[in-house]
PDB file of C-alpha atoms in Angstrom:
ATOM      1  CA  GLN A   9     -21.876  92.918 249.014  1.00 92.00           C
ATOM      2  CA  VAL A  10     -23.950  95.690 249.198  1.00 95.00           C
ATOM      3  CA  GLN A  11     -22.496  98.928 248.380  1.00 97.00           C
ATOM      4  CA  LEU A  12     -23.521 102.465 247.897  1.00 98.00           C
ATOM      5  CA  VAL A  13     -20.801 104.304 245.861  1.00 98.00           C
ATOM      6  CA  GLN A  14     -21.237 108.226 245.699  1.00 98.00           C
ATOM      7  CA  SER A  15     -19.650 110.898 243.226  1.00 98.00           C
ATOM      8  CA  GLY A  16     -17.062 113.149 243.891  1.00 97.00           C
ATOM      9  CA  ALA A  17     -16.583 116.161 245.778  1.00 98.00           C
ATOM     10  CA  GLU A  18     -18.016 119.298 244.745  1.00 98.00           C
ATOM     11  CA  VAL A  19     -17.688 123.317 244.855  1.00 98.00           C
ATOM     12  CA  LYS A  20     -20.167 125.490 243.577  1.00 98.00           C
ATOM     13  CA  LYS A  21     -21.317 129.462 243.873  1.00 97.00           C
ATOM     14  CA  PRO A  22     -24.035 130.386 245.773  1.00 97.00           C
ATOM     15  CA  GLY A  23     -27.371 130.679 243.740  1.00 97.00           C
ATOM     16  CA  ALA A  24     -26.160 127.273 241.473  1.00 98.00           C
ATOM     17  CA  SER A  25     -27.348 123.753 241.475  1.00 98.00           C
ATOM     18  CA  VAL A  26     -25.913 120.770 242.626  1.00 98.00           C
ATOM     19  CA  LYS A  27     -26.583 117.169 241.398  1.00 98.00           C
ATOM     20  CA  VAL A  28     -25.031 114.553 243.754  1.00 98.00           C
ATOM     21  CA  SER A  29     -25.224 110.136 242.433  1.00 98.00           C
ATOM     22  CA  CYS A  30     -25.701 107.556 244.583  1.00 98.00           C
ATOM     23  CA  LYS A  31     -24.553 103.628 242.457  1.00 98.00           C
ATOM     24  CA  ALA A  32     -25.861 100.863 244.012  1.00 98.00           C
ATOM     25  CA  SER A  33     -24.668  97.230 243.704  1.00 97.00           C
ATOM     26  CA  GLY A  34     -25.050  93.845 245.314  1.00 96.00           C
ATOM     27  CA  TYR A  35     -28.894  93.902 245.983  1.00 96.00           C
ATOM     28  CA  THR A  36     -32.155  94.486 244.093  1.00 96.00           C
ATOM     29  CA  PHE A  37     -31.951  98.115 243.449  1.00 97.00           C
ATOM     30  CA  THR A  38     -35.866  98.429 242.907  1.00 97.00           C
ATOM     31  CA  ASP A  39     -36.715  96.905 246.201  1.00 96.00           C
ATOM     32  CA  TYR A  40     -35.259  99.229 248.880  1.00 96.00           C
ATOM     33  CA  ALA A  41     -35.853 103.254 249.548  1.00 96.00           C
ATOM     34  CA  VAL A  42     -32.688 105.086 248.990  1.00 97.00           C
ATOM     35  CA  HIS A  43     -32.521 107.652 251.762  1.00 97.00           C
ATOM     36  CA  TRP A  44     -30.627 111.329 251.685  1.00 98.00           C
ATOM     37  CA  VAL A  45     -28.587 112.622 254.692  1.00 97.00           C
ATOM     38  CA  ARG A  46     -27.034 115.245 255.642  1.00 97.00           C
ATOM     39  CA  GLN A  47     -24.413 116.679 257.770  1.00 97.00           C
ATOM     40  CA  ALA A  48     -22.980 120.286 258.132  1.00 97.00           C
ATOM     41  CA  PRO A  49     -19.237 121.234 259.157  1.00 96.00           C
ATOM     42  CA  GLY A  50     -19.174 119.971 262.444  1.00 93.00           C
ATOM     43  CA  GLN A  51     -22.990 119.168 263.196  1.00 95.00           C
ATOM     44  CA  GLY A  52     -25.120 116.247 263.228  1.00 94.00           C
ATOM     45  CA  LEU A  53     -26.822 113.950 260.902  1.00 96.00           C
ATOM     46  CA  GLU A  54     -30.286 115.880 259.096  1.00 96.00           C
ATOM     47  CA  TRP A  55     -32.451 113.271 256.912  1.00 96.00           C
ATOM     48  CA  MET A  56     -33.355 115.073 253.674  1.00 97.00           C
ATOM     49  CA  GLY A  57     -36.014 112.484 252.647  1.00 96.00           C
ATOM     50  CA  TRP A  58     -36.303 108.840 250.520  1.00 97.00           C
ATOM     51  CA  ILE A  59     -36.892 108.105 247.062  1.00 97.00           C
ATOM     52  CA  ASN A  60     -39.032 105.045 246.618  1.00 96.00           C
ATOM     53  CA  THR A  61     -36.591 103.630 244.091  1.00 97.00           C
ATOM     54  CA  GLY A  62     -39.252 101.109 242.536  1.00 95.00           C
ATOM     55  CA  LYS A  63     -42.057 103.301 241.800  1.00 95.00           C
ATOM     56  CA  GLY A  64     -40.327 106.270 241.814  1.00 95.00           C
ATOM     57  CA  ASP A  65     -42.489 108.631 244.387  1.00 96.00           C
ATOM     58  CA  THR A  66     -40.357 110.792 246.894  1.00 97.00           C
ATOM     59  CA  LYS A  67     -40.515 112.088 250.159  1.00 95.00           C
ATOM     60  CA  TYR A  68     -39.172 114.939 251.242  1.00 95.00           C
ATOM     61  CA  SER A  69     -38.685 116.326 254.676  1.00 93.00           C
ATOM     62  CA  GLN A  70     -40.512 119.665 254.759  1.00 91.00           C
ATOM     63  CA  LYS A  71     -37.010 122.047 255.629  1.00 91.00           C
ATOM     64  CA  PHE A  72     -35.972 120.617 252.028  1.00 91.00           C
ATOM     65  CA  GLN A  73     -39.342 120.474 249.963  1.00 89.00           C
ATOM     66  CA  GLY A  74     -39.248 122.246 246.986  1.00 92.00           C
ATOM     67  CA  ARG A  75     -35.513 122.913 246.601  1.00 95.00           C
ATOM     68  CA  VAL A  76     -34.468 119.516 246.624  1.00 97.00           C
ATOM     69  CA  THR A  77     -35.567 116.508 243.998  1.00 98.00           C
ATOM     70  CA  PHE A  78     -34.850 112.923 244.272  1.00 98.00           C
ATOM     71  CA  THR A  79     -34.264 111.060 241.152  1.00 98.00           C
ATOM     72  CA  ARG A  80     -33.542 107.530 239.783  1.00 98.00           C
ATOM     73  CA  ASP A  81     -31.914 105.314 236.785  1.00 97.00           C
ATOM     74  CA  THR A  82     -33.392 102.130 237.636  1.00 97.00           C
ATOM     75  CA  SER A  83     -31.250 100.310 234.195  1.00 97.00           C
ATOM     76  CA  ALA A  84     -28.347 102.003 235.899  1.00 98.00           C
ATOM     77  CA  ASN A  85     -29.054 101.488 239.636  1.00 98.00           C
ATOM     78  CA  THR A  86     -28.290 105.075 240.683  1.00 98.00           C
ATOM     79  CA  ALA A  87     -29.986 107.263 242.777  1.00 98.00           C
ATOM     80  CA  TYR A  88     -29.530 110.966 242.219  1.00 98.00           C
ATOM     81  CA  MET A  89     -30.328 114.107 244.641  1.00 98.00           C
ATOM     82  CA  ASP A  90     -30.392 117.649 243.086  1.00 98.00           C
ATOM     83  CA  VAL A  91     -30.222 120.475 245.160  1.00 97.00           C
ATOM     84  CA  THR A  92     -31.086 123.737 243.787  1.00 96.00           C
ATOM     85  CA  SER A  93     -30.300 127.919 244.851  1.00 96.00           C
ATOM     86  CA  LEU A  94     -27.523 126.776 246.759  1.00 97.00           C
ATOM     87  CA  ARG A  95     -26.314 128.939 249.563  1.00 96.00           C
ATOM     88  CA  SER A  96     -23.386 128.921 252.070  1.00 96.00           C
ATOM     89  CA  GLU A  97     -25.536 126.676 254.788  1.00 96.00           C
ATOM     90  CA  ASP A  98     -25.636 123.655 252.703  1.00 97.00           C
ATOM     91  CA  THR A  99     -22.245 123.368 252.762  1.00 98.00           C
ATOM     92  CA  ALA A 100     -21.873 119.927 254.174  1.00 98.00           C
ATOM     93  CA  ILE A 101     -21.418 116.078 253.451  1.00 98.00           C
ATOM     94  CA  TYR A 102     -24.316 114.295 251.784  1.00 98.00           C
ATOM     95  CA  TYR A 103     -25.013 110.810 252.922  1.00 98.00           C
ATOM     96  CA  CYS A 104     -27.255 108.225 250.952  1.00 98.00           C
ATOM     97  CA  ALA A 105     -28.717 105.504 252.614  1.00 97.00           C
ATOM     98  CA  LEU A 106     -30.221 102.249 252.618  1.00 95.00           C
ATOM     99  CA  ASN A 107     -32.063 100.463 255.205  1.00 91.00           C
ATOM    100  CA  LEU A 108     -32.179  96.206 254.086  1.00 91.00           C
ATOM    101  CA  PRO A 109     -33.473  93.767 256.816  1.00 88.00           C
ATOM    102  CA  GLY A 110     -31.121  93.201 259.601  1.00 87.00           C
ATOM    103  CA  ASP A 111     -28.863  96.181 258.607  1.00 89.00           C
ATOM    104  CA  SER A 112     -28.483  99.672 256.851  1.00 92.00           C
ATOM    105  CA  PHE A 113     -26.022 100.894 254.417  1.00 95.00           C
ATOM    106  CA  TRP A 114     -24.192 104.524 253.621  1.00 97.00           C
ATOM    107  CA  GLY A 115     -22.320 105.394 250.963  1.00 97.00           C
ATOM    108  CA  GLN A 116     -18.723 107.242 251.591  1.00 97.00           C
ATOM    109  CA  GLY A 117     -20.173 110.881 251.766  1.00 98.00           C
ATOM    110  CA  THR A 118     -20.104 113.642 249.433  1.00 98.00           C
ATOM    111  CA  LEU A 119     -18.683 116.634 249.877  1.00 98.00           C
ATOM    112  CA  VAL A 120     -20.492 119.987 248.765  1.00 98.00           C
ATOM    113  CA  THR A 121     -18.703 122.991 249.220  1.00 98.00           C
ATOM    114  CA  VAL A 122     -20.751 126.534 248.551  1.00 98.00           C
ATOM    115  CA  SER A 123     -18.496 129.144 248.470  1.00 96.00           C
ATOM    116  CA  SER A 124     -18.241 132.579 246.483  1.00 93.00           C
TER     117      SER A 124
ATOM    118  CA  GLN B  23     -32.941 122.256 266.889  1.00 72.00           C
ATOM    119  CA  SER B  24     -32.883 118.254 266.643  1.00 74.00           C
ATOM    120  CA  ALA B  25     -36.068 116.754 266.819  1.00 85.00           C
ATOM    121  CA  LEU B  26     -35.052 113.820 269.047  1.00 96.00           C
ATOM    122  CA  THR B  27     -32.727 114.816 272.457  1.00 97.00           C
ATOM    123  CA  GLN B  28     -29.446 113.199 273.249  1.00 97.00           C
ATOM    124  CA  PRO B  29     -27.133 114.596 275.955  1.00 97.00           C
ATOM    125  CA  ALA B  30     -24.195 116.222 274.280  1.00 97.00           C
ATOM    126  CA  SER B  31     -21.666 114.129 275.982  1.00 97.00           C
ATOM    127  CA  VAL B  32     -21.308 110.976 277.611  1.00 98.00           C
ATOM    128  CA  SER B  33     -17.779 109.469 279.444  1.00 97.00           C
ATOM    129  CA  GLY B  34     -17.210 107.014 281.170  1.00 97.00           C
ATOM    130  CA  SER B  35     -13.746 104.364 282.054  1.00 97.00           C
ATOM    131  CA  PRO B  36     -12.794 101.095 280.257  1.00 97.00           C
ATOM    132  CA  GLY B  37     -14.861  98.266 281.408  1.00 97.00           C
ATOM    133  CA  GLN B  38     -17.745 100.534 282.467  1.00 97.00           C
ATOM    134  CA  SER B  39     -21.267 100.914 280.950  1.00 98.00           C
ATOM    135  CA  ILE B  40     -23.059 103.767 279.584  1.00 98.00           C
ATOM    136  CA  THR B  41     -25.988 104.695 278.820  1.00 98.00           C
ATOM    137  CA  ILE B  42     -27.115 107.636 276.218  1.00 98.00           C
ATOM    138  CA  SER B  43     -30.551 108.280 276.398  1.00 98.00           C
ATOM    139  CA  CYS B  44     -33.080 109.335 273.327  1.00 98.00           C
ATOM    140  CA  THR B  45     -36.045 111.598 273.802  1.00 98.00           C
ATOM    141  CA  GLY B  46     -38.684 112.053 271.588  1.00 97.00           C
ATOM    142  CA  THR B  47     -42.459 112.825 271.498  1.00 95.00           C
ATOM    143  CA  SER B  48     -45.783 110.441 271.207  1.00 94.00           C
ATOM    144  CA  SER B  49     -45.210 111.048 267.310  1.00 94.00           C
ATOM    145  CA  ASP B  50     -42.026 109.160 267.079  1.00 95.00           C
ATOM    146  CA  VAL B  51     -40.054 107.243 269.628  1.00 96.00           C
ATOM    147  CA  GLY B  52     -43.119 106.666 271.556  1.00 96.00           C
ATOM    148  CA  ILE B  53     -45.604 105.427 268.887  1.00 96.00           C
ATOM    149  CA  TYR B  54     -42.953 103.522 266.550  1.00 95.00           C
ATOM    150  CA  ASN B  55     -40.525 101.069 267.198  1.00 95.00           C
ATOM    151  CA  LEU B  56     -38.065 101.782 264.331  1.00 95.00           C
ATOM    152  CA  VAL B  57     -35.256 103.454 266.958  1.00 96.00           C
ATOM    153  CA  SER B  58     -31.930 103.014 265.581  1.00 96.00           C
ATOM    154  CA  TRP B  59     -28.535 103.872 266.790  1.00 97.00           C
ATOM    155  CA  TYR B  60     -25.482 104.996 264.465  1.00 97.00           C
ATOM    156  CA  GLN B  61     -22.214 105.126 265.475  1.00 98.00           C
ATOM    157  CA  GLN B  62     -19.600 107.513 263.716  1.00 98.00           C
ATOM    158  CA  GLN B  63     -16.076 107.840 263.952  1.00 97.00           C
ATOM    159  CA  PRO B  64     -14.279 111.015 262.681  1.00 95.00           C
ATOM    160  CA  GLY B  65     -14.040 111.089 258.881  1.00 94.00           C
ATOM    161  CA  GLN B  66     -16.040 108.231 258.228  1.00 96.00           C
ATOM    162  CA  ALA B  67     -19.759 107.722 257.310  1.00 96.00           C
ATOM    163  CA  PRO B  68     -22.058 106.509 260.166  1.00 97.00           C
ATOM    164  CA  LYS B  69     -22.373 102.382 260.859  1.00 96.00           C
ATOM    165  CA  SER B  70     -25.331 100.977 262.413  1.00 96.00           C
ATOM    166  CA  MET B  71     -25.521  99.378 265.699  1.00 97.00           C
ATOM    167  CA  ILE B  72     -28.944  99.156 266.762  1.00 97.00           C
ATOM    168  CA  TYR B  73     -31.953  98.899 264.776  1.00 96.00           C
ATOM    169  CA  GLU B  74     -35.791  98.503 265.802  1.00 95.00           C
ATOM    170  CA  VAL B  75     -35.169  99.427 269.314  1.00 96.00           C
ATOM    171  CA  ILE B  76     -33.444  96.759 270.452  1.00 97.00           C
ATOM    172  CA  LYS B  77     -31.594  94.525 267.199  1.00 96.00           C
ATOM    173  CA  ARG B  78     -28.305  94.116 266.404  1.00 96.00           C
ATOM    174  CA  PRO B  79     -27.163  93.826 262.753  1.00 94.00           C
ATOM    175  CA  SER B  80     -24.658  91.159 262.424  1.00 93.00           C
ATOM    176  CA  GLY B  81     -21.171  91.893 263.104  1.00 93.00           C
ATOM    177  CA  VAL B  82     -21.933  94.517 265.994  1.00 97.00           C
ATOM    178  CA  SER B  83     -20.241  93.353 269.194  1.00 97.00           C
ATOM    179  CA  ASN B  84     -22.931  92.223 272.235  1.00 96.00           C
ATOM    180  CA  ARG B  85     -22.086  95.241 274.113  1.00 98.00           C
ATOM    181  CA  PHE B  86     -24.107  97.301 272.393  1.00 98.00           C
ATOM    182  CA  SER B  87     -28.104  96.818 273.479  1.00 98.00           C
ATOM    183  CA  GLY B  88     -31.303  99.245 272.873  1.00 98.00           C
ATOM    184  CA  SER B  89     -34.267  99.796 274.867  1.00 97.00           C
ATOM    185  CA  LYS B  90     -37.061 102.267 274.847  1.00 98.00           C
ATOM    186  CA  SER B  91     -39.630 103.305 277.428  1.00 97.00           C
ATOM    187  CA  GLY B  92     -42.105 105.603 276.757  1.00 97.00           C
ATOM    188  CA  ASN B  93     -41.065 108.584 274.440  1.00 97.00           C
ATOM    189  CA  THR B  94     -37.217 107.654 275.460  1.00 98.00           C
ATOM    190  CA  ALA B  95     -34.907 105.086 273.660  1.00 98.00           C
ATOM    191  CA  SER B  96     -31.562 104.434 275.154  1.00 98.00           C
ATOM    192  CA  LEU B  97     -28.448 102.701 274.085  1.00 98.00           C
ATOM    193  CA  THR B  98     -26.024 101.133 276.814  1.00 98.00           C
ATOM    194  CA  ILE B  99     -22.523 100.073 276.506  1.00 98.00           C
ATOM    195  CA  SER B 100     -20.924  97.683 278.209  1.00 98.00           C
ATOM    196  CA  GLY B 101     -17.478  97.059 278.745  1.00 97.00           C
ATOM    197  CA  LEU B 102     -16.509 100.237 277.646  1.00 98.00           C
ATOM    198  CA  ARG B 103     -13.154 100.235 275.392  1.00 98.00           C
ATOM    199  CA  ALA B 104     -11.145 102.831 273.868  1.00 97.00           C
ATOM    200  CA  GLU B 105     -12.825 101.958 270.421  1.00 97.00           C
ATOM    201  CA  ASP B 106     -15.954 102.788 271.312  1.00 98.00           C
ATOM    202  CA  GLU B 107     -14.904 106.580 271.638  1.00 98.00           C
ATOM    203  CA  ALA B 108     -17.141 108.188 268.944  1.00 98.00           C
ATOM    204  CA  HIS B 109     -20.400 110.048 268.181  1.00 98.00           C
ATOM    205  CA  TYR B 110     -23.269 108.341 268.881  1.00 98.00           C
ATOM    206  CA  TYR B 111     -26.580 109.590 266.517  1.00 98.00           C
ATOM    207  CA  CYS B 112     -30.411 108.028 267.329  1.00 97.00           C
ATOM    208  CA  SER B 113     -32.915 108.552 264.914  1.00 97.00           C
ATOM    209  CA  SER B 114     -36.628 107.488 265.147  1.00 96.00           C
ATOM    210  CA  TYR B 115     -39.651 107.218 262.350  1.00 94.00           C
ATOM    211  CA  GLY B 116     -41.345 109.841 262.942  1.00 92.00           C
ATOM    212  CA  GLY B 117     -44.690 109.075 260.325  1.00 90.00           C
ATOM    213  CA  SER B 118     -45.832 112.243 258.177  1.00 88.00           C
ATOM    214  CA  ARG B 119     -42.750 113.851 259.065  1.00 88.00           C
ATOM    215  CA  GLY B 120     -40.219 110.902 257.950  1.00 90.00           C
ATOM    216  CA  TRP B 121     -37.112 110.074 259.559  1.00 92.00           C
ATOM    217  CA  VAL B 122     -35.910 111.923 262.748  1.00 95.00           C
ATOM    218  CA  PHE B 123     -32.746 112.185 264.245  1.00 96.00           C
ATOM    219  CA  GLY B 124     -31.052 113.381 267.523  1.00 97.00           C
ATOM    220  CA  GLY B 125     -27.978 115.919 267.736  1.00 96.00           C
ATOM    221  CA  GLY B 126     -25.853 113.379 268.691  1.00 97.00           C
ATOM    222  CA  THR B 127     -23.918 112.093 271.661  1.00 98.00           C
ATOM    223  CA  LYS B 128     -20.000 112.228 271.935  1.00 98.00           C
ATOM    224  CA  VAL B 129     -18.500 109.425 274.406  1.00 98.00           C
ATOM    225  CA  THR B 130     -15.084 110.062 275.379  1.00 98.00           C
ATOM    226  CA  VAL B 131     -13.246 106.937 277.179  1.00 97.00           C
ATOM    227  CA  LEU B 132     -11.235 108.237 280.286  1.00 94.00           C
TER     228      LEU B 132
END
């Protein structure tokens, strides 16, 4: 069955960087893009962008352009999201998600807390 | 400010039907049949309830249905049940902007 398993919670200081991983299984990793979505505490969902896991090209929401980088390791069936220059407003749960024909699948989420 | 507009809350009694609206523009909801609806229970990841405006993933109850008219998409829950109480989010493909979400609607079963 399709699964997306994300890395564990992180606590970072302002100005630091964080890298979140999303390991995929149950389908052909390079056939479908992986999306990244974040959710601040008590807030709604916010699309950050996607990575074409086959070619490696990316698209970022304008809000995150320049501070977020998506990469992938096809040998490990894993997608990664790097966020730099963290600030308190980046405290959120970060999800990876996948749209397959007929359904979508989400990781369990990774809580990133930015605090001094 | 979310790209798509949803009511903050909708409520109904068990057995009733409720409808949640999702208003976008001619650059997203109005032009693409790529509207999805997600249910999110507290502390859980979102779950797909509707995709491509009207389609239901396998395993989703047929009490959930989607529709679209112009720039507004809608999710209808019929035969409301206690377990339907959750937050619901719409999303749409927005062309060059990528994907956009609504702000979410809290559904309360009275």
